[in-house]
Amino acid sequence: MGSLQQLLFGSQLSELDLLKQSLSEHDLPGLRELLVKTNANLQSLESQIYDPQKLIELLKPWIAEILSRKITDSKEEVAQALVPIIDEVIKNRSQENKGAMSSAIASLLPSAITQQIKDSPEDVAKALGPEMAMAIKEQIRLDRNLIAQVLAPEMGRTIKEQIRLERDAMVDALYPVIGNTISKYMSEAIKSINDKVSNTLSVKGVERKIRAKIQGVSEAELILKESIPSVVQAVFLIHKASGLVIAEAQKEGDYCLESEMVAGMLTAIRSFVNDCIVKPGEISELSEVEYGNSKIILEVGGYCYLAVIVQGNPSKAFIKKMQKIVTTIILDYEQPIQEFDGDPANVPPRIQELVEELIESTAPKTEGKPYALLGLFIGGCTLMLVFWVSFFYYSSGQRRIQSQVAGALSSAPELAVYRLDVTTQGNHVILSGKLPNPELRQQAEVIAAKAAGDRTLDNQIIAVDVPPDSTLVRGEVARVSEVFNQRNGVEITANYLNRTVTIVGTVIEMSQGNQIVQGFEQIPGVNSVVSTLKLDPVTIQTQIYFDAGSARLNPSYQETVATLKEFLEQYPDKNLRIIGHSDRTGSPTRNQQLALERAQTVQAALIQSGVQPTRLEAVGNSNPPQNVDSSQPKLLGRVVLFEPITPEPEN
């Protein structure tokens, strides 16, 4: 402390004393007083030099000013002077209290690293590269699963992006690995296939041939299935509505599936398909989910569905067994399945046994002695012999029928000039070939049916379309038109052009129009008929009036009766309804009786004139006709009207 005092104030005080002595000699006014004050301040500072805290507070403004000016004048010199000191301070502080040092610089590190990466990314990469490998290696040693979970998503996205950017490079990089893997797998599969093919003539090979014939598949397919067999990994019986697992069975091993997770996933997929993909109103079920070499096969029925996780391609027999098990569960255990609430104790034991059967059905079978196979082989040979004899007898019968039908067709002179083929399939006789018109085709069918006996005839003969003679067809159309115009109530005109007949005119009933169209369609050379016929029903305007309160026919109406008789003779397919009316005078009962008597009077007159009684019908109406109102004369209501009717055909 003494040296610092001497350094700061020693020289200044001596010089001030000399300056004060000189000024006192010259006695400069004012300056002496300033020096006195300065001397007093220095003496005050000298008195405080022995108190360090006061000295620090006093020197702070001066030190800051001095450092600021020095940094401004010479920044590099200050940096060179301070760097060793700062390094030493940080080193000593880190050794004394690492936690406090870390807390002090922690908030600065992210910003500093970010800025450094932004300014010099290559330098940062070079600095961190060697350390990253060691850090990842150490993390794998400490917690392999954690780093796998962290890196797995990014690795997938990285590989996809790399494939998108440099597909060829990725192929070159992965080719040796993937190529060796596939090569190894295929070599093992081909070796297995070669072993099975080399044993084709062995007992097992003969057995495979017989199984291929029985199952209706190729031997190569059986060999491939034996080389790459299907294995059932797990079976789940799941409640359709709730998604709860009713029963399950899994293949023995280290890895087991989470049944509840599988059931929830499948239930969600089924709901998604039915809600978002299937059209409203339609019912559809998910049948299969495929991933890699494995499949999830679903069989839905009743209140549950069966989900089987299988590796490889399951056989048709296995699929049928799945369906059979689901059917058995639905038929025998519908109630407990419907009411299942998640408690396994409520599930019948038989259901678990059925589920486990699917796991056991794919277990490898032990080799048995070939006695059964030998018996099967002998039985197969016997069946083949019986089949050959039966086929020979059957073929001879078929050839005999073909010969009979062909001979019958060639015996007809109009068919002998054409080439017609006769074949047989089972109980069917098939005719084929070409004939010039439908009439000959029909004739060939009749002759062949008679020769074939009780066998079914399939006539596939084609009637070749020969252009008709327009003059002859027009003449036939005119003749048919004349025939129809002779009928009562029919007035038509027919025109023939381009194999089409166009009909115009009127008929009294639609049944007549249908008959006319059918008649023109039967003309050879007419392919279509266009009908524009209009309905013009027959009406009778004749009326017979009566006196008030009377049902006696006036003799003056005899000519009217004769006219009605002529109408019935002109229209023999028509009958006559006779309708009697009455005015409103008197009681309704009396008017009804009087109206009926008037109709019956006219009916009797027509019968007397020679009309058959079966063609007449008499009815009464107690009211005047609809077109007669109360303002008109009452005579108009005392009338008999006539209505032509078509009789119903007799059964």
XYZ file of C-alpha atoms in Angstrom:
651
model
C 0.000 0.000 0.000
C 2.897 2.280 0.685
C 4.364 1.820 -2.766
C 0.973 2.622 -4.326
C 0.797 5.811 -2.230
C 4.229 6.820 -3.268
C 3.441 6.052 -6.876
C 0.240 8.070 -6.927
C 1.011 11.028 -4.728
C 4.726 11.224 -4.039
C 5.838 13.149 -7.084
C 2.653 15.213 -7.351
C 2.948 16.670 -3.818
C 6.595 17.647 -4.229
C 5.928 19.359 -7.508
C 2.899 21.176 -6.070
C 4.996 22.450 -3.183
C 7.591 23.833 -5.562
C 4.873 25.367 -7.755
C 3.196 26.929 -4.713
C 6.527 28.382 -3.522
C 7.236 29.857 -6.921
C 3.747 31.364 -7.166
C 4.060 32.848 -3.720
C 7.211 34.578 -4.792
C 5.576 36.044 -7.865
C 2.260 36.447 -6.016
C -0.069 35.772 -8.978
C -3.577 36.631 -7.826
C -6.258 33.825 -7.999
C -3.904 31.061 -9.010
C -2.602 30.721 -5.482
C -6.135 29.994 -4.245
C -6.671 27.269 -6.897
C -3.509 25.561 -5.891
C -4.481 25.673 -2.286
C -7.733 23.868 -3.092
C -5.956 21.299 -5.205
C -3.490 20.673 -2.467
C -6.341 20.212 -0.024
C -8.002 17.633 -2.298
C -4.809 15.720 -2.709
C -4.275 15.690 1.011
C -7.843 14.336 1.384
C -7.064 11.623 -1.148
C -3.863 10.858 0.713
C -5.828 10.425 3.901
C -8.200 7.910 2.184
C -5.536 5.755 0.552
C -5.423 3.649 3.708
C -9.150 2.617 3.188
C -9.271 0.157 0.163
C -13.055 0.264 -0.267
C -13.095 4.039 -0.489
C -10.155 3.924 -2.875
C -11.998 1.513 -5.189
C -15.087 3.695 -5.267
C -12.929 6.725 -5.992
C -10.963 5.063 -8.821
C -13.876 3.389 -10.646
C -14.734 6.411 -12.895
C -11.078 7.003 -13.688
C -10.325 3.349 -14.531
C -13.388 3.079 -16.823
C -12.420 6.274 -18.617
C -8.818 5.181 -18.971
C -9.830 1.716 -20.385
C -12.312 3.271 -22.793
C -9.711 5.670 -24.182
C -7.086 2.937 -24.350
C -9.403 0.532 -26.209
C -10.280 3.304 -28.639
C -6.645 4.144 -29.281
C -5.244 0.583 -29.396
C -7.807 -2.243 -29.353
C -5.343 -4.972 -30.350
C -2.892 -4.122 -27.555
C -5.677 -4.237 -24.954
C -6.917 -7.556 -26.317
C -3.406 -9.045 -26.205
C -3.020 -7.796 -22.668
C -6.398 -9.076 -21.429
C -6.608 -12.500 -23.152
C -4.060 -14.243 -20.858
C -5.691 -12.683 -17.817
C -9.219 -13.767 -18.917
C -7.997 -17.265 -19.727
C -6.425 -17.561 -16.349
C -9.507 -16.225 -14.578
C -11.864 -18.640 -16.439
C -9.538 -21.564 -15.732
C -9.271 -20.775 -12.031
C -13.013 -20.159 -11.718
C -13.857 -23.410 -13.486
C -11.643 -25.350 -11.076
C -13.074 -23.614 -8.027
C -16.812 -23.905 -8.940
C -17.794 -25.656 -12.180
C -21.528 -25.390 -11.451
C -21.462 -21.636 -11.036
C -19.306 -21.233 -14.140
C -21.705 -23.406 -16.187
C -24.714 -21.418 -14.979
C -22.987 -18.179 -15.904
C -22.236 -19.099 -19.529
C -25.215 -21.453 -20.194
C -27.520 -18.701 -21.462
C -24.815 -17.432 -23.831
C -23.882 -20.762 -25.431
C -26.958 -21.289 -27.716
C -26.708 -17.796 -29.192
C -22.968 -18.054 -29.527
C -23.149 -21.463 -31.238
C -25.933 -20.289 -33.555
C -23.980 -17.236 -34.558
C -20.809 -19.249 -35.081
C -22.643 -21.770 -37.267
C -24.084 -18.898 -39.263
C -20.696 -17.193 -39.649
C -18.486 -20.268 -40.172
C -20.488 -23.466 -40.789
C -17.525 -25.336 -42.229
C -15.352 -24.633 -39.208
C -18.086 -25.771 -36.837
C -18.582 -28.971 -38.858
C -14.856 -29.696 -38.786
C -14.762 -29.092 -35.056
C -17.812 -31.238 -34.200
C -17.364 -34.031 -36.779
C -14.883 -36.215 -34.867
C -16.717 -35.705 -31.588
C -20.162 -36.590 -33.015
C -19.105 -40.137 -33.847
C -17.759 -40.704 -30.340
C -20.877 -39.154 -28.788
C -23.236 -41.393 -30.797
C -21.131 -44.464 -29.997
C -21.253 -43.662 -26.274
C -25.035 -43.051 -26.387
C -25.576 -46.402 -28.123
C -23.582 -48.065 -25.338
C -25.622 -46.323 -22.625
C -29.152 -46.648 -24.104
C -29.475 -48.374 -27.496
C -33.284 -48.253 -27.571
C -33.506 -44.540 -26.857
C -31.174 -43.496 -29.661
C -32.999 -45.866 -32.025
C -36.314 -44.199 -31.169
C -34.795 -40.755 -31.712
C -33.040 -41.517 -34.996
C -35.544 -43.927 -36.603
C -38.045 -41.301 -37.908
C -35.285 -39.071 -39.226
C -33.443 -41.979 -40.812
C -36.583 -42.949 -42.734
C -37.151 -39.429 -44.029
C -33.448 -39.062 -44.824
C -33.368 -42.260 -46.873
C -36.529 -41.258 -48.775
C -35.104 -37.826 -49.568
C -31.771 -39.317 -50.605
C -33.551 -41.764 -52.922
C -35.503 -38.873 -54.435
C -32.338 -36.815 -54.995
C -29.890 -39.548 -56.034
C -31.788 -42.724 -56.899
C -28.946 -44.247 -58.901
C -26.432 -43.649 -56.138
C -28.710 -45.294 -53.569
C -29.212 -48.278 -55.861
C -25.459 -48.647 -56.279
C -24.995 -48.400 -52.516
C -27.723 -50.881 -51.551
C -27.290 -53.307 -54.450
C -24.572 -55.457 -52.840
C -26.560 -55.878 -49.605
C -30.001 -56.441 -51.123
C -28.597 -58.503 -53.962
C -26.835 -60.875 -51.572
C -29.954 -61.171 -49.401
C -32.229 -62.017 -52.335
C -29.633 -64.313 -53.821
C -29.332 -66.225 -50.561
C -33.101 -66.543 -50.147
C -33.683 -67.598 -53.763
C -30.842 -70.103 -53.661
C -32.394 -71.741 -50.597
C -35.875 -71.767 -52.189
C -34.543 -73.127 -55.499
C -32.530 -75.779 -53.659
C -35.715 -76.884 -51.866
C -37.612 -76.967 -55.163
C -34.830 -78.911 -56.867
C -34.857 -81.464 -54.044
C -38.592 -81.953 -54.455
C -38.366 -82.169 -58.251
C -35.528 -84.701 -58.023
C -37.769 -86.855 -55.840
C -40.638 -86.744 -58.330
C -40.553 -90.505 -58.871
C -40.357 -91.218 -55.156
C -43.318 -92.137 -52.985
C -43.674 -88.520 -51.908
C -43.492 -87.367 -55.520
C -46.241 -89.789 -56.558
C -48.302 -88.620 -53.587
C -47.845 -85.025 -54.716
C -48.991 -85.885 -58.225
C -52.139 -87.537 -56.890
C -52.860 -84.586 -54.591
C -52.417 -82.195 -57.512
C -54.964 -84.143 -59.582
C -57.434 -84.377 -56.722
C -57.146 -80.690 -55.753
C -57.232 -79.524 -59.363
C -53.934 -77.601 -59.178
C -50.580 -77.999 -60.877
C -47.767 -79.988 -59.296
C -45.517 -76.913 -59.566
C -47.932 -74.983 -57.355
C -47.815 -77.698 -54.693
C -44.006 -77.745 -54.837
C -43.891 -73.963 -54.428
C -46.282 -74.129 -51.464
C -44.127 -76.834 -49.858
C -40.993 -74.752 -50.417
C -42.557 -71.576 -49.037
C -45.162 -72.878 -46.565
C -47.714 -70.668 -44.861
C -47.514 -70.311 -41.076
C -50.269 -69.019 -38.820
C -48.793 -66.580 -36.328
C -51.906 -65.661 -34.343
C -55.695 -66.077 -34.339
C -58.098 -63.593 -32.721
C -61.886 -63.863 -32.289
C -63.084 -60.253 -31.888
C -66.464 -58.856 -30.874
C -67.750 -56.871 -33.848
C -69.491 -54.033 -31.965
C -67.065 -53.375 -29.082
C -63.741 -54.576 -30.549
C -63.054 -56.737 -27.458
C -61.017 -59.936 -27.869
C -63.252 -62.952 -27.138
C -60.599 -65.633 -27.646
C -57.064 -65.813 -29.014
C -54.331 -68.275 -29.876
C -50.747 -67.421 -30.806
C -47.840 -69.457 -32.075
C -45.389 -70.437 -29.379
C -42.235 -68.328 -29.362
C -40.522 -65.295 -27.922
C -42.621 -62.725 -29.760
C -46.331 -62.333 -28.977
C -48.742 -59.782 -30.405
C -50.724 -57.358 -28.260
C -54.213 -58.746 -28.834
C -56.081 -55.634 -27.660
C -53.965 -53.412 -29.912
C -54.572 -55.666 -32.935
C -58.322 -55.787 -32.225
C -58.545 -52.018 -31.858
C -56.621 -51.458 -35.085
C -58.775 -53.884 -37.097
C -62.019 -52.492 -35.656
C -60.908 -48.963 -36.546
C -60.009 -50.003 -40.112
C -63.402 -51.754 -40.572
C -65.223 -48.671 -39.315
C -63.178 -46.413 -41.593
C -63.924 -48.567 -44.661
C -67.670 -48.702 -43.933
C -67.923 -44.969 -43.090
C -65.666 -43.377 -45.710
C -65.191 -45.781 -48.639
C -68.340 -47.875 -49.027
C -71.238 -46.060 -50.679
C -74.230 -45.197 -48.451
C -76.787 -48.001 -48.444
C -74.252 -50.673 -49.400
C -72.864 -53.285 -47.017
C -69.250 -54.345 -47.383
C -66.699 -56.041 -45.154
C -62.901 -55.941 -45.016
C -61.588 -59.378 -45.992
C -57.796 -59.069 -46.076
C -54.940 -56.755 -45.006
C -51.563 -57.503 -46.599
C -48.168 -56.313 -45.383
C -44.899 -57.713 -46.742
C -45.010 -61.517 -46.759
C -47.779 -61.571 -44.137
C -51.533 -61.154 -44.274
C -54.388 -60.536 -41.876
C -57.341 -62.573 -43.142
C -60.763 -61.622 -41.764
C -63.910 -63.742 -41.789
C -66.949 -61.787 -40.526
C -70.183 -63.358 -39.319
C -72.899 -62.663 -36.759
C -71.711 -60.569 -33.818
C -68.001 -61.341 -34.238
C -65.233 -61.713 -36.776
C -62.181 -63.978 -36.949
C -58.790 -62.378 -37.669
C -55.918 -64.713 -38.631
C -52.373 -63.392 -39.037
C -50.549 -65.702 -41.450
C -47.181 -65.629 -43.177
C -47.187 -66.801 -46.784
C -50.199 -67.779 -48.873
C -52.761 -69.900 -47.026
C -54.401 -72.754 -48.894
C -58.022 -72.901 -49.964
C -58.593 -75.660 -47.428
C -57.413 -73.366 -44.644
C -59.779 -70.581 -45.788
C -62.674 -73.067 -45.856
C -61.765 -74.203 -42.353
C -61.867 -70.572 -41.167
C -65.326 -70.173 -42.658
C -66.494 -73.433 -41.100
C -65.281 -72.382 -37.636
C -67.021 -68.994 -37.902
C -70.230 -70.754 -38.972
C -69.992 -73.145 -36.014
C -69.476 -70.266 -33.573
C -72.444 -68.349 -35.007
C -74.800 -71.334 -34.927
C -73.813 -72.811 -31.547
C -72.709 -69.819 -29.474
C -74.637 -66.816 -30.774
C -76.027 -65.783 -27.356
C -72.744 -65.678 -25.352
C -71.003 -63.950 -28.262
C -73.727 -61.296 -28.486
C -73.656 -60.630 -24.716
C -69.837 -60.700 -24.346
C -68.717 -57.922 -21.944
C -64.967 -58.511 -21.882
C -64.906 -61.198 -19.164
C -63.108 -64.316 -20.516
C -64.884 -66.451 -17.869
C -68.163 -66.013 -19.788
C -66.704 -67.522 -22.992
C -67.517 -71.215 -23.560
C -64.340 -73.381 -23.585
C -65.268 -74.850 -26.955
C -64.750 -71.437 -28.608
C -61.127 -71.371 -27.421
C -60.647 -74.901 -28.751
C -61.990 -73.894 -32.166
C -59.629 -70.910 -32.300
C -56.635 -73.075 -31.364
C -57.502 -75.554 -34.135
C -56.427 -72.956 -36.717
C -52.970 -72.725 -35.130
C -52.641 -76.503 -35.036
C -53.860 -76.923 -38.631
C -50.588 -75.522 -40.020
C -48.280 -77.521 -37.744
C -45.872 -79.773 -39.650
C -47.160 -83.272 -40.137
C -45.143 -86.368 -39.321
C -44.268 -88.713 -42.090
C -46.333 -91.900 -42.107
C -45.825 -95.205 -43.784
C -46.855 -95.391 -47.433
C -49.438 -98.169 -47.024
C -52.329 -95.739 -47.211
C -50.719 -94.083 -50.219
C -50.344 -97.452 -51.935
C -54.012 -98.187 -51.365
C -54.866 -94.755 -52.662
C -52.753 -95.395 -55.754
C -54.466 -98.731 -56.460
C -57.866 -97.150 -55.913
C -56.931 -94.320 -58.253
C -55.907 -96.751 -60.969
C -59.205 -98.601 -60.562
C -61.134 -95.364 -60.806
C -59.203 -94.378 -63.917
C -60.044 -97.743 -65.521
C -63.728 -97.339 -64.677
C -63.626 -93.780 -65.928
C -62.029 -94.857 -69.233
C -64.659 -97.565 -69.840
C -67.452 -95.152 -68.984
C -65.991 -92.492 -71.230
C -65.682 -94.928 -74.126
C -69.317 -95.980 -73.743
C -70.418 -92.386 -73.370
C -68.454 -91.272 -76.462
C -69.940 -94.020 -78.584
C -73.452 -92.973 -77.514
C -72.722 -89.348 -78.355
C -71.409 -90.297 -81.805
C -74.506 -92.392 -82.432
C -76.830 -89.460 -81.619
C -74.789 -87.141 -83.858
C -75.036 -89.604 -86.731
C -78.813 -89.958 -86.312
C -79.462 -86.199 -86.324
C -77.091 -85.521 -89.249
C -78.725 -88.289 -91.314
C -82.215 -86.917 -90.619
C -81.197 -83.415 -91.748
C -79.511 -84.653 -94.931
C -82.632 -86.687 -95.847
C -84.675 -83.479 -96.264
C -84.116 -82.261 -99.887
C -84.434 -78.559 -98.997
C -81.776 -78.931 -96.227
C -79.411 -81.406 -97.880
C -77.751 -78.706 -100.013
C -76.613 -76.778 -96.907
C -73.785 -77.675 -94.561
C -75.123 -78.088 -91.022
C -72.996 -79.278 -88.076
C -74.263 -81.480 -85.238
C -72.405 -81.740 -81.910
C -73.337 -83.141 -78.503
C -72.493 -81.956 -75.004
C -73.903 -84.133 -72.279
C -77.655 -84.331 -72.800
C -77.650 -81.428 -75.289
C -77.663 -81.646 -79.094
C -76.296 -78.491 -80.718
C -77.111 -77.447 -84.288
C -74.927 -74.879 -86.065
C -74.563 -73.558 -89.603
C -76.296 -71.097 -91.933
C -79.657 -71.204 -93.751
C -81.188 -68.603 -96.084
C -84.404 -67.908 -94.115
C -86.048 -68.472 -90.722
C -88.530 -70.981 -92.194
C -85.770 -73.431 -93.093
C -84.151 -72.846 -89.693
C -87.418 -73.801 -88.005
C -87.783 -76.861 -90.237
C -84.239 -78.025 -89.349
C -85.046 -77.624 -85.637
C -88.187 -79.770 -85.945
C -86.359 -82.564 -87.832
C -83.396 -82.564 -85.412
C -85.641 -82.592 -82.326
C -87.470 -85.646 -83.629
C -84.193 -87.491 -84.344
C -82.613 -86.529 -80.981
C -85.405 -88.122 -78.964
C -85.502 -87.005 -75.311
C -82.317 -84.945 -75.519
C -82.416 -81.147 -75.278
C -81.955 -79.361 -78.605
C -79.962 -76.105 -78.876
C -80.591 -74.548 -82.291
C -77.679 -72.196 -83.101
C -78.329 -72.109 -86.857
C -78.095 -68.572 -88.281
C -80.718 -67.431 -90.786
C -78.754 -65.477 -93.391
C -80.361 -62.147 -94.197
C -81.310 -62.340 -97.902
C -82.621 -59.009 -99.322
C -86.362 -59.442 -100.039
C -88.129 -58.624 -103.318
C -89.690 -55.206 -102.638
C -92.436 -55.699 -105.243
C -93.579 -58.967 -103.706
C -93.481 -57.563 -100.174
C -95.516 -54.483 -101.149
C -98.112 -56.724 -102.779
C -98.378 -58.822 -99.602
C -98.672 -55.669 -97.451
C -101.515 -54.407 -99.658
C -103.286 -57.776 -99.422
C -103.055 -57.862 -95.624
C -104.330 -54.261 -95.407
C -107.373 -55.202 -97.477
C -108.108 -58.172 -95.214
C -108.024 -56.029 -92.072
C -110.173 -53.270 -93.624
C -112.972 -55.802 -94.113
C -113.358 -55.970 -90.338
C -115.927 -53.738 -88.649
C -114.510 -50.527 -87.235
C -111.120 -50.920 -88.969
C -109.922 -48.307 -91.455
C -106.154 -48.491 -92.094
C -103.517 -47.697 -94.713
C -100.105 -49.457 -94.778
C -96.897 -48.267 -96.497
C -93.751 -50.427 -97.016
C -90.278 -48.844 -97.241
C -86.814 -50.185 -96.313
C -88.225 -53.343 -94.696
C -90.470 -51.251 -92.433
C -94.288 -51.082 -92.571
C -95.931 -47.868 -91.366
C -99.642 -48.170 -90.428
C -102.073 -45.218 -90.089
C -105.857 -45.264 -89.498
C -108.439 -45.972 -86.782
C -109.745 -48.992 -84.857
C -112.548 -49.323 -82.368
C -110.458 -51.302 -79.839
C -106.763 -51.536 -78.953
C -106.881 -55.332 -79.275
C -107.588 -54.839 -82.982
C -104.494 -52.634 -83.250
C -102.326 -55.346 -81.709
C -103.672 -57.956 -84.093
C -102.970 -55.700 -87.071
C -99.341 -55.124 -86.000
C -98.769 -58.860 -85.483
C -100.261 -59.604 -88.902
C -97.820 -57.301 -90.713
C -94.846 -58.618 -88.689
C -95.475 -62.128 -90.089
C -94.866 -60.983 -93.674
C -91.431 -62.220 -94.964
C -89.177 -59.244 -95.666
C -90.739 -57.031 -92.942
C -88.294 -56.356 -90.108
C -90.277 -53.769 -88.158
C -93.780 -52.279 -87.964
C -94.527 -48.658 -86.948
C -98.144 -48.185 -85.812
C -99.855 -44.786 -85.541
C -103.382 -46.222 -85.215
C -105.936 -44.159 -83.324
C -108.797 -45.442 -81.182
C -112.294 -44.603 -82.515
C -114.775 -46.557 -80.368
C -118.253 -47.472 -81.760
C -121.151 -45.443 -80.333
C -124.947 -45.648 -80.892
C -126.806 -42.368 -80.953
C -130.240 -44.028 -81.239
C -132.727 -43.160 -78.409
C -136.291 -44.381 -77.638
C -138.616 -42.204 -75.515
C -141.650 -43.271 -73.410
C -144.789 -41.587 -72.042
C -144.997 -40.564 -68.386
C -145.507 -43.531 -66.091
C -145.550 -45.967 -69.061
C -143.251 -48.794 -70.274
C -145.164 -49.449 -73.520
C -143.118 -49.219 -76.751
C -144.602 -46.843 -79.314
C -145.153 -48.689 -82.657
C -143.342 -45.838 -84.429
C -140.009 -47.193 -83.078
C -140.166 -50.448 -85.074
C -137.759 -48.980 -87.634
C -135.370 -48.073 -84.781
C -135.472 -51.667 -83.554
C -134.594 -52.852 -87.069
C -131.614 -50.442 -87.135
C -130.316 -51.847 -83.848
C -130.596 -55.371 -85.261
C -128.514 -54.337 -88.311
C -125.835 -52.908 -86.007
C -125.508 -56.204 -84.149
C -125.272 -58.062 -87.442
C -122.557 -55.647 -88.655
C -120.545 -56.079 -85.456
C -120.823 -59.757 -84.536
C -118.122 -59.355 -81.845
C -120.194 -56.728 -80.019
C -123.095 -57.102 -77.590
C -125.661 -54.462 -76.647
C -126.398 -53.031 -73.219
C -129.934 -51.503 -73.021
C -130.167 -48.781 -70.338
C -133.600 -47.553 -69.235
C -134.100 -44.156 -67.503
C -136.899 -42.349 -65.682
C -137.667 -38.739 -64.804
C -137.631 -37.558 -61.197
C -141.419 -37.670 -60.825
C -142.542 -40.188 -58.191
C -140.626 -42.277 -55.701
C -137.143 -43.605 -56.499
C -138.316 -47.199 -56.071
C -141.085 -46.772 -58.590
C -138.765 -44.894 -60.981
C -136.168 -47.694 -60.787
C -138.777 -50.346 -61.561
C -140.245 -48.288 -64.416
C -136.774 -47.683 -65.945
C -135.987 -51.429 -65.894
C -139.366 -52.282 -67.459
C -138.700 -49.873 -70.327
C -135.302 -51.514 -71.009
C -136.822 -54.961 -70.885
C -139.584 -53.847 -73.326
C -136.953 -52.841 -75.915
C -135.001 -56.049 -75.200
C -138.136 -58.113 -75.933
C -138.710 -56.230 -79.195
C -135.138 -56.994 -80.343
C -135.458 -60.661 -79.428
C -138.742 -60.808 -81.341
C -136.944 -59.326 -84.389
C -134.439 -62.192 -84.379
C -131.575 -61.016 -82.111
C -130.056 -63.687 -79.850
C -130.970 -63.057 -76.172
C -127.363 -63.729 -75.092
C -126.226 -60.588 -76.923
C -128.594 -58.317 -74.991
C -128.375 -56.939 -71.450
C -131.173 -54.802 -69.848
C -130.481 -52.460 -66.895
C -132.455 -49.656 -65.252
C -131.532 -46.265 -63.825
C -134.024 -44.286 -61.690
C -132.505 -40.955 -62.769
C -132.435 -39.165 -66.119
C -129.232 -39.375 -68.257
C -126.294 -37.261 -67.096
C -126.704 -34.753 -69.920
C -130.326 -34.003 -68.896
C -130.854 -31.479 -66.064
C -133.979 -30.307 -64.216
C -134.449 -27.285 -66.494
C -135.062 -29.465 -69.554
C -138.397 -31.189 -70.436
C -139.125 -34.327 -68.405
C -139.640 -36.295 -71.652
C -135.871 -36.310 -72.150
C -135.484 -38.263 -68.915
C -137.986 -40.997 -69.913
C -135.611 -42.596 -72.425
C -133.792 -45.835 -73.307
C -130.100 -45.560 -74.426
C -127.831 -48.180 -76.033
C -124.132 -49.004 -75.308
C -122.025 -51.430 -77.413
C -119.961 -53.764 -75.202
C -117.322 -56.417 -75.909
C -118.154 -59.741 -74.254
C -115.524 -61.290 -72.022
C -113.913 -64.429 -73.483
C -115.019 -67.698 -71.997
C -112.517 -69.694 -69.947
